[in-house]
CSV table of C-alpha atoms in Angstrom, one decimal:
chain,number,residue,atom,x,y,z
A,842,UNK,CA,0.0,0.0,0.0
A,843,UNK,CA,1.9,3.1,-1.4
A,844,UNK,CA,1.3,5.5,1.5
A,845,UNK,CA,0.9,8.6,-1.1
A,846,UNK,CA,-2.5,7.0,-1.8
A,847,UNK,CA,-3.4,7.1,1.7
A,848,UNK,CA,-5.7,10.4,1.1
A,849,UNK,CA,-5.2,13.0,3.9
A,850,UNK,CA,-8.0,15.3,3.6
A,851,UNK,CA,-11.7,14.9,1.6
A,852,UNK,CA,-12.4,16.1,-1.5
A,853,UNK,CA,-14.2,19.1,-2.6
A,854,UNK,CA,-17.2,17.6,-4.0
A,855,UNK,CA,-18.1,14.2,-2.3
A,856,UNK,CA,-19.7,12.6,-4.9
A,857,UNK,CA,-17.1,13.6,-7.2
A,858,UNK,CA,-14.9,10.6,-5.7
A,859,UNK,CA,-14.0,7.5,-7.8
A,860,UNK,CA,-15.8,4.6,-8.1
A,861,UNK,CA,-14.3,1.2,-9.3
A,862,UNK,CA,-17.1,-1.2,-9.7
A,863,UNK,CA,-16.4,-5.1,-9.0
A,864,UNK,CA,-18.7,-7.6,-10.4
A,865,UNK,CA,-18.7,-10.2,-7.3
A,866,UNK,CA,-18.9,-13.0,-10.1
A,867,UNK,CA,-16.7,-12.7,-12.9
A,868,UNK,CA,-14.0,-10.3,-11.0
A,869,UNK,CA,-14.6,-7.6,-14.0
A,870,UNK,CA,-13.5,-3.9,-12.6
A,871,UNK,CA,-15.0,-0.6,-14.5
A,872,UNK,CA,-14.1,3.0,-13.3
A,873,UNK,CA,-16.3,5.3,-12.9
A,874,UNK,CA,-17.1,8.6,-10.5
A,875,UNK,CA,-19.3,8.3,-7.6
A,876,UNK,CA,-22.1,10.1,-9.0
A,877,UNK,CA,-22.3,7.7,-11.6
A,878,UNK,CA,-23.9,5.0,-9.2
A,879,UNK,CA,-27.8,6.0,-10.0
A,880,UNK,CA,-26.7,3.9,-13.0
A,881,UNK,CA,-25.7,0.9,-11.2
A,882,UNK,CA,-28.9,0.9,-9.4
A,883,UNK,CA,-32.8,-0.7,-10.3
A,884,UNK,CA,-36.1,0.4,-9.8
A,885,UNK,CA,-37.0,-1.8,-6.5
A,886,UNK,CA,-34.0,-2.0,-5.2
A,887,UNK,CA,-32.9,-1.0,-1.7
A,888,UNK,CA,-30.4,1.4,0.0
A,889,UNK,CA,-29.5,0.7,3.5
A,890,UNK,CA,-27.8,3.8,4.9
A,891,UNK,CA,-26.2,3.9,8.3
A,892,UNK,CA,-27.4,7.0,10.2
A,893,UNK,CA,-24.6,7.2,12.9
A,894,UNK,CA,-22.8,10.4,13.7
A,895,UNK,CA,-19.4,10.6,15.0
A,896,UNK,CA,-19.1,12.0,18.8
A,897,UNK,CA,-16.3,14.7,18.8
A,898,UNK,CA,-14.9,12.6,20.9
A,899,UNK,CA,-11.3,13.1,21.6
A,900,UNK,CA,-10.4,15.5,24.4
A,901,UNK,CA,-7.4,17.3,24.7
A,902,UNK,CA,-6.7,18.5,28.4
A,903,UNK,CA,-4.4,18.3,31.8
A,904,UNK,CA,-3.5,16.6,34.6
A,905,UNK,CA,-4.6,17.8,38.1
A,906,UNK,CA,-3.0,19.1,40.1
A,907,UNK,CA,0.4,19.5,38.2
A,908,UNK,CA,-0.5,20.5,34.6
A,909,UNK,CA,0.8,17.9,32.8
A,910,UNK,CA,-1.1,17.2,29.0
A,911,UNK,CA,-3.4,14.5,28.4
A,912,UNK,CA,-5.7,12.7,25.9
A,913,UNK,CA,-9.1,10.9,26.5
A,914,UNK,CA,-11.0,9.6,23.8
A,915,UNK,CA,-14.6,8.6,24.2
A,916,UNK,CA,-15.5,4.8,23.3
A,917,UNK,CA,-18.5,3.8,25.0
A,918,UNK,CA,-21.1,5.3,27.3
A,919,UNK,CA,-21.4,3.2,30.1
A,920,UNK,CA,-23.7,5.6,32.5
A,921,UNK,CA,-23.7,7.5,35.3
A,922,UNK,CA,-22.1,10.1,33.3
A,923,UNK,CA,-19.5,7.5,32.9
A,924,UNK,CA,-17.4,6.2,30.1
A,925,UNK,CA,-15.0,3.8,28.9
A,926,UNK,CA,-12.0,5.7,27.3
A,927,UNK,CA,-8.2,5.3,25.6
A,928,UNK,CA,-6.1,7.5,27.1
A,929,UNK,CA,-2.6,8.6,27.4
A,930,UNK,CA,-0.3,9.1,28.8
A,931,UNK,CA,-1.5,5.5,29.8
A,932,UNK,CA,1.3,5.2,32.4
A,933,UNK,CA,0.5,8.4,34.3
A,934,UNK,CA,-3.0,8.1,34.0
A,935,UNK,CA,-4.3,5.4,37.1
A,936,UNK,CA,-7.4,5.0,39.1
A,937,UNK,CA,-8.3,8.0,40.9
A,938,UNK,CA,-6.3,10.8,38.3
A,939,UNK,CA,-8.2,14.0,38.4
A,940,UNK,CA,-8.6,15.6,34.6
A,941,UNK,CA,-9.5,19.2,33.4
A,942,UNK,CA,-10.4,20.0,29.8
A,943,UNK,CA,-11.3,23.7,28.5
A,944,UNK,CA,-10.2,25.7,31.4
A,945,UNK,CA,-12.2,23.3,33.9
A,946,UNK,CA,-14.8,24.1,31.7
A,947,UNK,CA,-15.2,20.0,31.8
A,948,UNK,CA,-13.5,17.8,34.6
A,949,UNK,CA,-13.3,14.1,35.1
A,950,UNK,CA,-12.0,11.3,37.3
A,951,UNK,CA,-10.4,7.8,36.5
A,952,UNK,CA,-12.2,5.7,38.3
A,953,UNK,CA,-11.3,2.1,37.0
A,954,UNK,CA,-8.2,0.5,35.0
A,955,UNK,CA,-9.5,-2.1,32.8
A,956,UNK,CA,-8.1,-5.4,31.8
A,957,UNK,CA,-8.2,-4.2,28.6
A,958,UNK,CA,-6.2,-1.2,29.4
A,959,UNK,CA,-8.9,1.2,28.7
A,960,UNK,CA,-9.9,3.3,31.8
A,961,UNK,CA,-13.7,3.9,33.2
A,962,UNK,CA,-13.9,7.9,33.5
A,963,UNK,CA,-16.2,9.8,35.5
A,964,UNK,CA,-17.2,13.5,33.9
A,965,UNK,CA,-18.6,16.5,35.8
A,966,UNK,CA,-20.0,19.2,33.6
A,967,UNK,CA,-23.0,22.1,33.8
A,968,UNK,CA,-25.4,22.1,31.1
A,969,UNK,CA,-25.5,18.4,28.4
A,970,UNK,CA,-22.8,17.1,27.8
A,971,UNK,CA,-23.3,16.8,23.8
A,972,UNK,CA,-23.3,20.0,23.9
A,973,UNK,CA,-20.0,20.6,26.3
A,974,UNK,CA,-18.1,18.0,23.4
A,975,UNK,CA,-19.7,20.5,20.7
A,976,UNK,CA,-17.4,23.1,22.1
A,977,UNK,CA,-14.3,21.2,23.6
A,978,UNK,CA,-13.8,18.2,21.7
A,979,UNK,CA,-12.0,17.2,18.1
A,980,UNK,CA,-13.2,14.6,15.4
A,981,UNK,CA,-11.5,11.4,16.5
A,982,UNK,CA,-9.5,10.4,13.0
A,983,UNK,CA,-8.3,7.6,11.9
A,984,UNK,CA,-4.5,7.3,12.8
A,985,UNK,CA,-3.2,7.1,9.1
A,986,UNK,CA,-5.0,10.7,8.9
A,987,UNK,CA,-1.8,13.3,10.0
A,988,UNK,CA,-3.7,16.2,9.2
A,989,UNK,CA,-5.8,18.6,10.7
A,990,UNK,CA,-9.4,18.6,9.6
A,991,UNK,CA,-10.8,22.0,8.2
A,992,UNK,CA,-14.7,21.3,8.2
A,993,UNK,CA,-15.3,18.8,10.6
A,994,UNK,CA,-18.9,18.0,9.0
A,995,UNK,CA,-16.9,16.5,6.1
A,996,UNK,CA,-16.5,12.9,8.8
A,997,UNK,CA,-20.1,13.0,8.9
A,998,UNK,CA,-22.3,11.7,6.2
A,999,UNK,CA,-25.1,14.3,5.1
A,1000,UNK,CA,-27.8,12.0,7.0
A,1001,UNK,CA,-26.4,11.6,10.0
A,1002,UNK,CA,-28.4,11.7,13.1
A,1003,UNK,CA,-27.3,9.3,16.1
A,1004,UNK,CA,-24.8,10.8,18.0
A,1005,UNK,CA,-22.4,7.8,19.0
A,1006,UNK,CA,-19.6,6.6,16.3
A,1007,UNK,CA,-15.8,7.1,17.4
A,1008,UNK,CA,-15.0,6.6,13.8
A,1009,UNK,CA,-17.4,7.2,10.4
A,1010,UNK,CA,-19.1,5.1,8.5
A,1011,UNK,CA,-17.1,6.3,5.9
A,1012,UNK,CA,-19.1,4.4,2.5
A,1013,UNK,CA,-21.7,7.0,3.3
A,1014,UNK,CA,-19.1,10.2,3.0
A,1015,UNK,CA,-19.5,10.0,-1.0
A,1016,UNK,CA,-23.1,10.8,-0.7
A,1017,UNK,CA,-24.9,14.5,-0.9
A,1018,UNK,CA,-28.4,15.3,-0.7
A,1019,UNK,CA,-29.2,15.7,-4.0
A,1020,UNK,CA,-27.7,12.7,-5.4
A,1021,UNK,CA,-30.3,10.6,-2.4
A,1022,UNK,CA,-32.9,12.4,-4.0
A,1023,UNK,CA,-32.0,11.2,-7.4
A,1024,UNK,CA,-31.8,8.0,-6.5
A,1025,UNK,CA,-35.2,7.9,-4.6
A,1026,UNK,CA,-36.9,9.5,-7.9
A,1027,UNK,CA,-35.6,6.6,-9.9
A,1028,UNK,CA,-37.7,4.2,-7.4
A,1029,UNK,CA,-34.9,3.0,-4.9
A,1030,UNK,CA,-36.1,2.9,-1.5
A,1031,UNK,CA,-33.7,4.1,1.0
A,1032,UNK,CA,-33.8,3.5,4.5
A,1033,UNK,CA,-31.6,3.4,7.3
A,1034,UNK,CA,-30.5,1.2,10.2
A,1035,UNK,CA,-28.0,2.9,13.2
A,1036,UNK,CA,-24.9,1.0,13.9
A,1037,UNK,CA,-22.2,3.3,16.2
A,1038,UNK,CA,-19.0,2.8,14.8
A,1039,UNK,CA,-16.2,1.5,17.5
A,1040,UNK,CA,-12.1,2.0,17.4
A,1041,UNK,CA,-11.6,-1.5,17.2
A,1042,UNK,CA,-12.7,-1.5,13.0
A,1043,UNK,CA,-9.1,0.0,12.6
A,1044,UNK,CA,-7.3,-3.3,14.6
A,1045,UNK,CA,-5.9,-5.7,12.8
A,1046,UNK,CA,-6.0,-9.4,12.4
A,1047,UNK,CA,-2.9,-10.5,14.2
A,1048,UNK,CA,-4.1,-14.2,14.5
A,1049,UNK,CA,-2.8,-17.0,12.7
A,1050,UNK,CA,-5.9,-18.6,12.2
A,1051,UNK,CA,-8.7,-15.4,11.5
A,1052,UNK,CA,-11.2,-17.6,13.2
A,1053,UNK,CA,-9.3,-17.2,16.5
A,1054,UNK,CA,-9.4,-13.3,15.7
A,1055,UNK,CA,-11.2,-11.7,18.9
A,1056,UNK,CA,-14.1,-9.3,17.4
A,1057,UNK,CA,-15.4,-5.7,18.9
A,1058,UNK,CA,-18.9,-5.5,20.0
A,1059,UNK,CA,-21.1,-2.7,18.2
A,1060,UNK,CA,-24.3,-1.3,19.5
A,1061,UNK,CA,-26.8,-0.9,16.6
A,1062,UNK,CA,-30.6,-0.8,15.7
A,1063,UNK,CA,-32.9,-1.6,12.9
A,1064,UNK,CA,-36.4,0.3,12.9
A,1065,UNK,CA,-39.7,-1.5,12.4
A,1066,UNK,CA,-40.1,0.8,9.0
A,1067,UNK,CA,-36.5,-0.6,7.3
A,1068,UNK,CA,-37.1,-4.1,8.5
A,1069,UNK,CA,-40.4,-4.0,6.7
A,1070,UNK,CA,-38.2,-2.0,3.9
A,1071,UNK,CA,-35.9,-4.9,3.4
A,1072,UNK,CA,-38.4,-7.7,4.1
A,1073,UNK,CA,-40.4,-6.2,1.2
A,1074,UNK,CA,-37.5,-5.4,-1.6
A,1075,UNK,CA,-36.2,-9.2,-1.3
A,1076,UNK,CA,-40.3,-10.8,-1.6
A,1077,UNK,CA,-40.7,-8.4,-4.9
A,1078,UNK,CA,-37.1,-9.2,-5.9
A,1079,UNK,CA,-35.4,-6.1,-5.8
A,1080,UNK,CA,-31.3,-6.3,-4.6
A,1081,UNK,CA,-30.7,-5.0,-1.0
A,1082,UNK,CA,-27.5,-3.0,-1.4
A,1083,UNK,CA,-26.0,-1.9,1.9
A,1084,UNK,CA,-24.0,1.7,2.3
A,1085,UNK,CA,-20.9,0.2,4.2
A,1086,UNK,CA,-19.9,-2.7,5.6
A,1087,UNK,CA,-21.2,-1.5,9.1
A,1088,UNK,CA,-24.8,-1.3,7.4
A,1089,UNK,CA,-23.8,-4.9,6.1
A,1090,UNK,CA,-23.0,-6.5,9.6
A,1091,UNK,CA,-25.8,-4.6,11.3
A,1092,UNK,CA,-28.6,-6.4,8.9
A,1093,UNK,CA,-26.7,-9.7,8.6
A,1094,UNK,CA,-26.1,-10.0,12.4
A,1095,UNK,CA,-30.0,-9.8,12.9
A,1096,UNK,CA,-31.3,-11.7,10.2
A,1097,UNK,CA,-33.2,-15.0,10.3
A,1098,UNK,CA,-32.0,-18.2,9.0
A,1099,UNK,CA,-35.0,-17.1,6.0
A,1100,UNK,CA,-33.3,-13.9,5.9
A,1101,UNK,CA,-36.3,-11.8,7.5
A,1102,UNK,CA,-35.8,-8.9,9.6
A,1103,UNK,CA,-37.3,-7.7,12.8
A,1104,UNK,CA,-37.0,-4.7,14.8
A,1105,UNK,CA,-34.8,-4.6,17.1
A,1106,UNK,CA,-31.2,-3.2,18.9
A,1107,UNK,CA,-28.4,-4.9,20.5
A,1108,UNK,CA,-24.3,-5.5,20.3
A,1109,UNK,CA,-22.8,-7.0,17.5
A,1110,UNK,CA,-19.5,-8.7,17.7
A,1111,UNK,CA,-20.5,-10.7,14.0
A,1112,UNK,CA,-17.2,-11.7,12.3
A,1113,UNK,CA,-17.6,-11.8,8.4
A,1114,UNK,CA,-14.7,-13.7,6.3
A,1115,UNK,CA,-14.7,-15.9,3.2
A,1116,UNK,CA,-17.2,-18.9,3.7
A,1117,UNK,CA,-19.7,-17.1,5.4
A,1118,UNK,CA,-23.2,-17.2,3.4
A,1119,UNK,CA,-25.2,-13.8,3.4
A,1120,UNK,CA,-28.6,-13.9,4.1
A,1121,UNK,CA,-29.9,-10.4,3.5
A,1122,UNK,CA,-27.3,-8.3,1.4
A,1123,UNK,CA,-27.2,-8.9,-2.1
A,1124,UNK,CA,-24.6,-5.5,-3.5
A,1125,UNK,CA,-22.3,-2.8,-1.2
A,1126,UNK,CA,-21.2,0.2,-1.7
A,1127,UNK,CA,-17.7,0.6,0.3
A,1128,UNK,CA,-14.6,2.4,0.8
A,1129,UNK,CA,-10.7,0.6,0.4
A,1130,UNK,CA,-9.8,-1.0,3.6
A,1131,UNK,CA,-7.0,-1.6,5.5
A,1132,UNK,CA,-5.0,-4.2,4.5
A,1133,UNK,CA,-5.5,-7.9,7.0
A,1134,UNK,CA,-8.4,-6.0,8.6
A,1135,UNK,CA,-11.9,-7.7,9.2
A,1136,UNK,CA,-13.1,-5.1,6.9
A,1137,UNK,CA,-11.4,-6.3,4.2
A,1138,UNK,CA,-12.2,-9.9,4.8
A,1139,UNK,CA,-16.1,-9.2,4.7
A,1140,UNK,CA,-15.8,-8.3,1.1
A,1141,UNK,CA,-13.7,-10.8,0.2
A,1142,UNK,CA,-16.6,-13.0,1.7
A,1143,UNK,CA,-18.7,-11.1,-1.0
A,1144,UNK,CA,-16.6,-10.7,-3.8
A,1145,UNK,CA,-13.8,-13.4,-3.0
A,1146,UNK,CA,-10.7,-13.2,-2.0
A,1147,UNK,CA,-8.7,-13.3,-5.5
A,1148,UNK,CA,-11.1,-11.2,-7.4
A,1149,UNK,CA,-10.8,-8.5,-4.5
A,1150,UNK,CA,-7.1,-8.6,-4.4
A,1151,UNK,CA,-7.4,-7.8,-7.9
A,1152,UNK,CA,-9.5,-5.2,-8.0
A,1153,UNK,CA,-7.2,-3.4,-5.4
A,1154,UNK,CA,-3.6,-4.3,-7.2
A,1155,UNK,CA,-6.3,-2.4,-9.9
A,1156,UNK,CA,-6.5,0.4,-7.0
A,1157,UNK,CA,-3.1,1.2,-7.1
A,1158,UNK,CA,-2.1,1.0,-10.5
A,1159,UNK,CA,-4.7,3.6,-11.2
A,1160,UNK,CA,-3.7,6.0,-7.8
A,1161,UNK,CA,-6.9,5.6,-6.5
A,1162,UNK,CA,-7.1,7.2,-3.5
A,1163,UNK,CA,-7.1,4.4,-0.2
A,1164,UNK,CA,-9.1,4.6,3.7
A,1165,UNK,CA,-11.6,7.1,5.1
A,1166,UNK,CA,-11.7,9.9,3.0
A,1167,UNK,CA,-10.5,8.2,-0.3
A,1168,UNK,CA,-12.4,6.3,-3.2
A,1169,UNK,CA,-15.4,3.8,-3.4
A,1170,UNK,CA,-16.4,0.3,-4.7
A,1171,UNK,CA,-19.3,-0.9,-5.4
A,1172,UNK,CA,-19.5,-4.7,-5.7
A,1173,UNK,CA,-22.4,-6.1,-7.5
């Protein structure tokens, strides 16, 4: 992975982003731009958009008393006004640390090491705390991105609407308003299920054998109104194309053997590698992945693992730009 194609900042117009499409069965690539996808897409057919928006979660402060600098980031809310956080420094940071952030405009406790190393934190703030991270907190990017973000509303897709993701659904990021509307005037229903993106999609597979890989849990949901969506596209046999592979493992973890769906809302720890038989998604839409990350083994499930290799050697001969705020797929 050339780390010049590693793109550093979005571009200026996101549908204006390059699309390589992958045809699942033969392995044949095409390029194309993103707004080009209303021509990959049916009448009938089905858009599953994940709604999540990124918390600004990462919180830049000091050590009390004494001064010294420190860094929290946000994973999960675990209540009580209590969260489970990364931090550093990790060595001076132990149970019972007192943190300021914002001229004590925010102030927090460690009140737990975890076996995991992540701490539990305790926060003490006026007012909602949304709104304090509004004002004192930065987007939490990916660690391959070095530079500083100008607009931070270009890491959230233009539907976002659940405040909880330490990382975006990034698919989604190619996607303005007008080009939804296009593609719900051509008779593609879109709907959207809420899965709140953790840290651990950026770990990689370390194990020698992926099934002993240990996965992150994910909290998502899937409303009555897009079960019924989805349900309905597969009985009139339209294709169920999911927005990212979170919007993928969110419909697949809570599908039935018949591959109905159900509201409902819980954590997904659903691993998805070559062998696995999907019972819901039929196309994705996707970004470039990291390479010997889970992410890139769920679309090798799809697409298979030499025809996706390929179609990424393809990538790189052609300086398509790779990760977050790079280039999409879309495998058919």
């Amino acid at each position: 992975m050339p780390p010049e194609l590693i793109a550093q900042t979005p571009i200026e117009q996101r549908d204006a982003s390059r699309l390589l499409t992958l045809n699942k069965e033969t392995g044949e690539t095409q390029h194309h731009h993103f707004y080009d996808l209303p021509g990959f897409l049916r009448p009938g057919d089905c858009l599953v958009l994940n709604n999540s928006r990124v918390l600004p979660a990462r919180l830049i402060g000091k050590r009390e008393p004494g001064g010294g600098a420190c860094e929290v980031m946000l994973l999960i809310d675990r209540g009580e006004k209590t969260w489970e956080c990364l931090v550093r420094p990790g060595k001076k940071l132990r149970t019972g640390t007192r943190l300021s952030f914002g001229e004590g405009q925010l102030t927090a406790e460690i009140t737990q090491v975890l076996d995991n190393g992540n701490r539990l934190v305790r926060f003490h703030y006026e007012g909602i705390f949304l709104e304090v991270l509004e004002r004192l907190g930065k987007m939490p990017l990916p660690p391959y991105i070095k530079e500083e973000l100008q607009d931070s509303e270009r890491y959230q897709t233009v539907y976002s609407k659940e405040v909880g993701s330490a990382a975006a659904p990034t698919a989604g990021l190619h996607f303005t308003k007008e080009l939804l509307e296009k593609i719900q005037e051509m008779g593609v229903r879109v709907c959207y299920v809420t899965l709140h993106v953790g840290l651990g999609t950026f770990r990689p597979v370390k194990a020698e054998d992926i099934s002993d890989h240990e996965m992150h849990s994910e909290y998502c949901t899937i409303p009555a109104e897009t079960a019924e969506t989805i349900n309905r596209t597969k009985r009139e046999g339209g294709r169920v194309i999911c927005v990212g592979t979170t919007s993928c493992r969110t419909i697949e973890s809570w599908a039935g053997e018949d591959g109905l769906l159900k509201e409902c809302a819980g954590w997904t720890n659903i691993f998805i590698y070559p062998g696995y038989r999907f019972k819901v998604l039929d196309c994705l839409v996707t970004n470039f992945h990291l390479p010997e990350s889970t992410l890139i083994m769920l679309i090798s499930a799809l697409a298979g693992r030499e025809h996706v290799l390929a179609a990424y050697e393809e990538a790189v001969r052609e300086r398509y730009r790779f990760f977050s705020f790079g280039d999409a797929m879309f495998i058919y």
